[in-house]
Coordinates of C-alpha atoms in Angstrom, one line a residue:
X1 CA 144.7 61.2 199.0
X2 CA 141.7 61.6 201.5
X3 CA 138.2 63.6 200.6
X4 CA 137.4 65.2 197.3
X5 CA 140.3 65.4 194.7
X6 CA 140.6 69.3 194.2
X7 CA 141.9 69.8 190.3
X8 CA 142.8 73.0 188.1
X9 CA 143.0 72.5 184.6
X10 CA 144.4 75.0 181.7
X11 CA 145.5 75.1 178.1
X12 CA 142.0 75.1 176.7
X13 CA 140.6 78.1 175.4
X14 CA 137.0 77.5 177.1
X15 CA 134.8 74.7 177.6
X16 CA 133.6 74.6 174.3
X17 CA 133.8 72.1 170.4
X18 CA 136.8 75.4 169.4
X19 CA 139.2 72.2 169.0
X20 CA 140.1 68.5 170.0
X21 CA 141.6 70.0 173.3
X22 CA 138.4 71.6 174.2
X23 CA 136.4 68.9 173.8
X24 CA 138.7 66.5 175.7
X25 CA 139.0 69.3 178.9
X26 CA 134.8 69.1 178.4
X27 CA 134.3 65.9 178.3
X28 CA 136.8 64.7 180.7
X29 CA 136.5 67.3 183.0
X30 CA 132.1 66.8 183.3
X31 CA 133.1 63.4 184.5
X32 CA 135.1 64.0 187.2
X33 CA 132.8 66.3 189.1
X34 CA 130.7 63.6 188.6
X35 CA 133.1 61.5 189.9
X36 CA 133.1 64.1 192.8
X37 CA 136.3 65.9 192.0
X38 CA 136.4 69.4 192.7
X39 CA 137.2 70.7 189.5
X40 CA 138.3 74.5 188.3
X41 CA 139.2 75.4 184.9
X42 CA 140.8 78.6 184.4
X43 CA 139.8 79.9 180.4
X44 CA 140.9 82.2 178.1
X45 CA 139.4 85.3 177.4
X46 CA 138.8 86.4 173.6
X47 CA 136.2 85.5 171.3
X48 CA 135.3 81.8 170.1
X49 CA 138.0 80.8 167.1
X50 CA 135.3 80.8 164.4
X51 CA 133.6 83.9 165.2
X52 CA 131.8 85.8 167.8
X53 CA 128.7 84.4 167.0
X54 CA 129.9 81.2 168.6
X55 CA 130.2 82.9 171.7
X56 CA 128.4 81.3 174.7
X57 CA 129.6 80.3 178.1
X58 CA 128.3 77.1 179.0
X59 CA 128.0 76.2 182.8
X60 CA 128.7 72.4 184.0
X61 CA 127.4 71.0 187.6
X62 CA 130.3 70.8 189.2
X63 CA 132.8 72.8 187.3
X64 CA 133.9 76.3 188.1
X65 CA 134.8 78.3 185.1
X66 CA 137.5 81.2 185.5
X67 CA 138.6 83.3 182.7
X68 CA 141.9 84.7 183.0
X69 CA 143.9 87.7 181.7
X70 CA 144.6 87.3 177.8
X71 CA 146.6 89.2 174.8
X72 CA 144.9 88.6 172.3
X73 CA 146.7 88.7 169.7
X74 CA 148.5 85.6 167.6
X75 CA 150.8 83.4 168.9
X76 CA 150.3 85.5 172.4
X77 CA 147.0 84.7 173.6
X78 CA 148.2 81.3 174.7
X79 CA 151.0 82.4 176.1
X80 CA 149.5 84.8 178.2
X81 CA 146.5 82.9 179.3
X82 CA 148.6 79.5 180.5
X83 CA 150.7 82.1 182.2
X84 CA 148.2 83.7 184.5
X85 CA 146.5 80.4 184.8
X86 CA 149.9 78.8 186.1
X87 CA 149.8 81.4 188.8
X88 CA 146.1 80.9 189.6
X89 CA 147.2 76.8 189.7
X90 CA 150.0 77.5 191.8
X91 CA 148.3 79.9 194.4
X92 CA 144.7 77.8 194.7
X93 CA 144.2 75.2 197.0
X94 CA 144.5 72.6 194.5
X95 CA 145.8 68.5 194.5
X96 CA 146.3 68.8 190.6
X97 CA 147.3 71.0 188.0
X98 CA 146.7 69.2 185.1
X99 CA 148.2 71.0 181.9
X100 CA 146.6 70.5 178.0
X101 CA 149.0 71.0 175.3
X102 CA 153.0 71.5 175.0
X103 CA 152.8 75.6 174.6
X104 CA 151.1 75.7 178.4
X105 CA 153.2 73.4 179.9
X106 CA 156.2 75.9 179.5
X107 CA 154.9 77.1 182.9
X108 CA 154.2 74.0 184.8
X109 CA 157.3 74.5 186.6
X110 CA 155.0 77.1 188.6
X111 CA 152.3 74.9 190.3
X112 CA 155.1 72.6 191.0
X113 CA 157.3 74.9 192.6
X114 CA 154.3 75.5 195.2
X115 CA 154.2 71.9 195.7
X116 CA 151.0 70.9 193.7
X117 CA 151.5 67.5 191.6
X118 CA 151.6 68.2 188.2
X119 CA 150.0 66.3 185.1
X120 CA 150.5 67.1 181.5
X121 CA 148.6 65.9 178.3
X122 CA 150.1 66.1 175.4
X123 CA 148.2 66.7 172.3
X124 CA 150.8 66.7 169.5
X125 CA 153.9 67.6 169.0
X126 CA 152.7 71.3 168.7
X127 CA 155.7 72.8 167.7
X128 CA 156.4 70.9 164.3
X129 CA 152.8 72.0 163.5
X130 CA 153.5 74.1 159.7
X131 CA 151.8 77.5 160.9
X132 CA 154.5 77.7 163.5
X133 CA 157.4 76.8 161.4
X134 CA 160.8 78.6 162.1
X135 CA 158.8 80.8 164.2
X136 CA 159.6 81.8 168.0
X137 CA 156.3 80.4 168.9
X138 CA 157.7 77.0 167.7
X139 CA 161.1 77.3 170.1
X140 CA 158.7 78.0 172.8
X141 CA 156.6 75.7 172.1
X142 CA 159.4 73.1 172.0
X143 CA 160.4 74.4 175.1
X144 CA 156.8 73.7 176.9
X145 CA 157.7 69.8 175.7
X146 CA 161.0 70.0 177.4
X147 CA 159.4 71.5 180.6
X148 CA 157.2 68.5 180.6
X149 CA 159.7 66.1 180.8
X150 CA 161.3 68.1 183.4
X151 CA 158.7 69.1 185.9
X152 CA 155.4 67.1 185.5
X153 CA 154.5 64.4 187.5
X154 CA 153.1 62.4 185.2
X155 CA 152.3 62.8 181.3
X156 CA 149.8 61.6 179.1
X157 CA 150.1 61.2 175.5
X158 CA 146.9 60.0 173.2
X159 CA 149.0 58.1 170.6
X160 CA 151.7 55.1 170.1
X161 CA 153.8 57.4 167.7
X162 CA 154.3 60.0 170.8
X163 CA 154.6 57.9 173.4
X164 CA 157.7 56.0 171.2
X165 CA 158.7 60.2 170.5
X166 CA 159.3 60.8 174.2
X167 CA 160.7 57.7 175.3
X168 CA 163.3 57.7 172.3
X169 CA 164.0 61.9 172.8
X170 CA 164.3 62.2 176.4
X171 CA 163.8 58.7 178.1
X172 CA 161.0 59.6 179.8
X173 CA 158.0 57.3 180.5
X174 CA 154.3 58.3 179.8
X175 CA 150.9 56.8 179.8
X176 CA 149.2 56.1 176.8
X177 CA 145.4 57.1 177.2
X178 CA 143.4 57.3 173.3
X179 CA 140.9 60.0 173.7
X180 CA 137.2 58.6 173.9
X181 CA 134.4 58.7 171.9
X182 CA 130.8 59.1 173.1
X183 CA 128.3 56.2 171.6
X184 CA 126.9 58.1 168.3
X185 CA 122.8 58.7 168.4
X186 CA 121.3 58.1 164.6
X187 CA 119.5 60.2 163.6
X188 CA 117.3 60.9 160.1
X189 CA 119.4 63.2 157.5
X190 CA 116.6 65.9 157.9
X191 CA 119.1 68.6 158.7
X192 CA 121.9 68.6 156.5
X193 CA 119.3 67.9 153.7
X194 CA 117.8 71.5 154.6
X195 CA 120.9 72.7 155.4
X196 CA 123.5 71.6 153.0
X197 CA 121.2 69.6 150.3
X198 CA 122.7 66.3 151.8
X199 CA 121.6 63.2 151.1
X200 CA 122.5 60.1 154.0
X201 CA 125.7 58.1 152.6
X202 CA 125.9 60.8 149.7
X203 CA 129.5 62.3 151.2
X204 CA 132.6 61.9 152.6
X205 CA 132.9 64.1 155.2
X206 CA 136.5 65.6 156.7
X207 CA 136.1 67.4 160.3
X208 CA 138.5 69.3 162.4
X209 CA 140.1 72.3 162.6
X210 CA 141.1 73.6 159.1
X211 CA 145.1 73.9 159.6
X212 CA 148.0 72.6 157.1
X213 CA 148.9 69.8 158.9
X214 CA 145.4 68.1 158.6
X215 CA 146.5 67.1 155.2
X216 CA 143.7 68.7 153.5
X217 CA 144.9 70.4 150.7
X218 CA 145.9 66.3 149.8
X219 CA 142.7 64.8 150.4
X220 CA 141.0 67.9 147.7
X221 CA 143.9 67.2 145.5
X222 CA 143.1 64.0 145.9
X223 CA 139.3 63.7 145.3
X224 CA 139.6 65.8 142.5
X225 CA 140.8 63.8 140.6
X226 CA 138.6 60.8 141.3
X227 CA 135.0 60.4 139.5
X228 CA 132.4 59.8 142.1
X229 CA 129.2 61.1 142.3
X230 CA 129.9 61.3 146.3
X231 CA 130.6 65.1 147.2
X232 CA 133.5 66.1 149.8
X233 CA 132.3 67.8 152.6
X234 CA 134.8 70.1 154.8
X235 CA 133.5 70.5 158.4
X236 CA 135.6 73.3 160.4
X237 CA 136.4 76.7 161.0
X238 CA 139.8 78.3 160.7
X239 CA 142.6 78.1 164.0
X240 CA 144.9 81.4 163.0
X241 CA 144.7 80.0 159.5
X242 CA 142.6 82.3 157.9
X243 CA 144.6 82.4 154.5
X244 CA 145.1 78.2 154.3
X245 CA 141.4 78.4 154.6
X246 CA 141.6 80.6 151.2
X247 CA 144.1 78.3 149.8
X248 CA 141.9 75.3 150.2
X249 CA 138.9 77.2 148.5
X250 CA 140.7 78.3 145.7
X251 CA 142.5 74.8 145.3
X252 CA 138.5 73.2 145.1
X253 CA 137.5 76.2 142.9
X254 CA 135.7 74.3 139.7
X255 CA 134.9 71.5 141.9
X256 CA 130.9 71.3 142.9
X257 CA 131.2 68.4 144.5
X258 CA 133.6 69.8 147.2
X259 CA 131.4 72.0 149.8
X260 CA 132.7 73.9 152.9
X261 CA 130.3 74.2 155.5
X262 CA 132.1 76.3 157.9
X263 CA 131.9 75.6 161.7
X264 CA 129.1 73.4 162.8
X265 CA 127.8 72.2 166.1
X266 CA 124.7 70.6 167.9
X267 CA 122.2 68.3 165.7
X268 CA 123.6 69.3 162.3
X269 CA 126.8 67.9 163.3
X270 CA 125.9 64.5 164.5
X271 CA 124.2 64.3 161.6
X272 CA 126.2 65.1 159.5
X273 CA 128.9 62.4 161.2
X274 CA 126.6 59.0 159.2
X275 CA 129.6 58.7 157.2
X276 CA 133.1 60.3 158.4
X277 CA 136.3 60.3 156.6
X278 CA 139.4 62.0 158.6
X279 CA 143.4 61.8 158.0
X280 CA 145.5 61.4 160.7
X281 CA 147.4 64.4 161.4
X282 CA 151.3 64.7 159.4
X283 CA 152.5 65.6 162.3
X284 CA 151.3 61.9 163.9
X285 CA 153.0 60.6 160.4
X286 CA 152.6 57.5 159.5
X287 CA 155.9 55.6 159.0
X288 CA 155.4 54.2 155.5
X289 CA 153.3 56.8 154.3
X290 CA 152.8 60.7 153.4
X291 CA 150.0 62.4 154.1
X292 CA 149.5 62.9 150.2
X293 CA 150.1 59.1 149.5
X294 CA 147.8 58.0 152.3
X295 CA 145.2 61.0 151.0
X296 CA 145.3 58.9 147.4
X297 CA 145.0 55.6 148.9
X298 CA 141.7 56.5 150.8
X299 CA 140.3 58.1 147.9
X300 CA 141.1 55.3 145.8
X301 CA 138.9 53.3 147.6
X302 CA 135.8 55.1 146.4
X303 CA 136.2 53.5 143.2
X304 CA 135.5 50.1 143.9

């Protein structure tokens, strides 16, 4: 392919730390226009996931940020958003439509069908996810996996466990490509001190989005029932969960040493990444282990 590779990219909400997708689309996406792609990514409209005071468009050299057409309402706004950006895909003068996530890649039988190559990363298997169990959100979901297989070019997936998933479910080949990390910058504990009266190497700290099949509920059940002078700290804001995020603080009611923090981004977060402690999403599972087991085995660890 001669001259500048000309890309549109959807399934993210917005350029933004909303969710391991966004970040990803971020990150990945800076460095191509770097790289001197051409690169367009169409957003979706509504307010940030942990508030509206998170709000804030952020513009990237080299990136052109659209926001497209959005019901906002659960369970719809993706499905509305990846379908207007599908169309936008199909109808730009683009090389690539790369896709992020199963539930968008329902429609990337669209680009394709005007002739755009198609590339789809998958995430997770989205649909087995618990706040869509049973739902119609999970069949569709399911079916965005399916259309995948069918119509994209090429798929990525970011772990061994999918990659086997796909090969042993529908015999198709994918690239494994692990997601990055940038090199961490060490910084004094200044912050969270102020902050959060946090001391360096005085937590364990769990961050990510605060749905079900994190495992967290296990790894508070889990610490609770450990002695340590350590405390837990939970870094993230809700994704549609707004009543697991109520289970969780009811289930470390009694419990100082277990703080919630909300979202956090910027300094504070670096920061407060010195010491970081995460489970693997269920969903991922590990073979040999539950999440609840695995949850006791970490914690374990803290005693010796």
């Amino acid at each position: 392919m001669e001259g500048k590779i000309r890309l549109a990219v959807f399934g993210q909400k917005r350029l933004s730390r909303e969710g391991g997708i966004e970040i990803v689309v971020k990150e990945l996406c800076t460095r191509m226009a770097q790289n001197g792609c051409e690169v367009t990514c169409y957003n979706r409209a509504g307010h940030h996931v942990s508030g509206a005071e998170y709000d804030k468009t952020i513009e990237y050299d080299g990136i052109r940020q659209k926001v497209v057409p959005t019901i906002e309402k659960k369970g719809l706004a993706a499905v509305s958003s990846s379908f207007f950006a599908a169309l936008y895909s199909a109808f730009g003068r683009y090389d690539v439509v790369h896709i992020h996530a199963e539930g968008p890649a329902f429609f990337c039988w669209i680009p394709k069908l005007f002739g755009k190559r198609v590339v789809n990363t998958i995430h997770g298997l989205d649909w087995n996810r618990e706040k869509w169990h049973g739902s119609v959100a999970s069949k569709f979901i399911r079916g965005g996996e399916k259309n995948a297989v069918k119509y994209a070019d090429e798929i990525i997936v970011l772990s061994k466990g999918v990659q086997k998933y796909f090969m042993e479910t529908y015999g198709r080949e994918t690239h494994f490509i692990p997601n990055g990390v940038n090199r961490p910058e060490v910084r004094e504990a200044k912050l969270i001190k102020d902050h959060f009266g946090l001391e360096k190497d005085s937590y364990i700290l769990f961050l990510g989005r605060l749905v079900p099949e994190k495992g967290i509920r296990y790894l508070v059940e889990a610490f609770k029932n450990v002695k340590t002078d350590k405390k837990l700290v939970i870094a993230g804001g809700s994704s549609d969960t707004d009543s697991f995020m109520e289970e969780l603080k009811e289930l470390a009611k009694g419990d100082g040493r277990i703080l919630f923090t909300g979202f956090v981004q910027g300094a504070i977060l670096i920061i407060c990444c010195t010491i970081v402690a995460g489970l693997e999403s269920i969903i991922f599972s590990f073979q040999t282990l539950s999440g609840k087991k695995l949850a006791v085995e970490f914690i374990s660890r803290l005693k010796k």
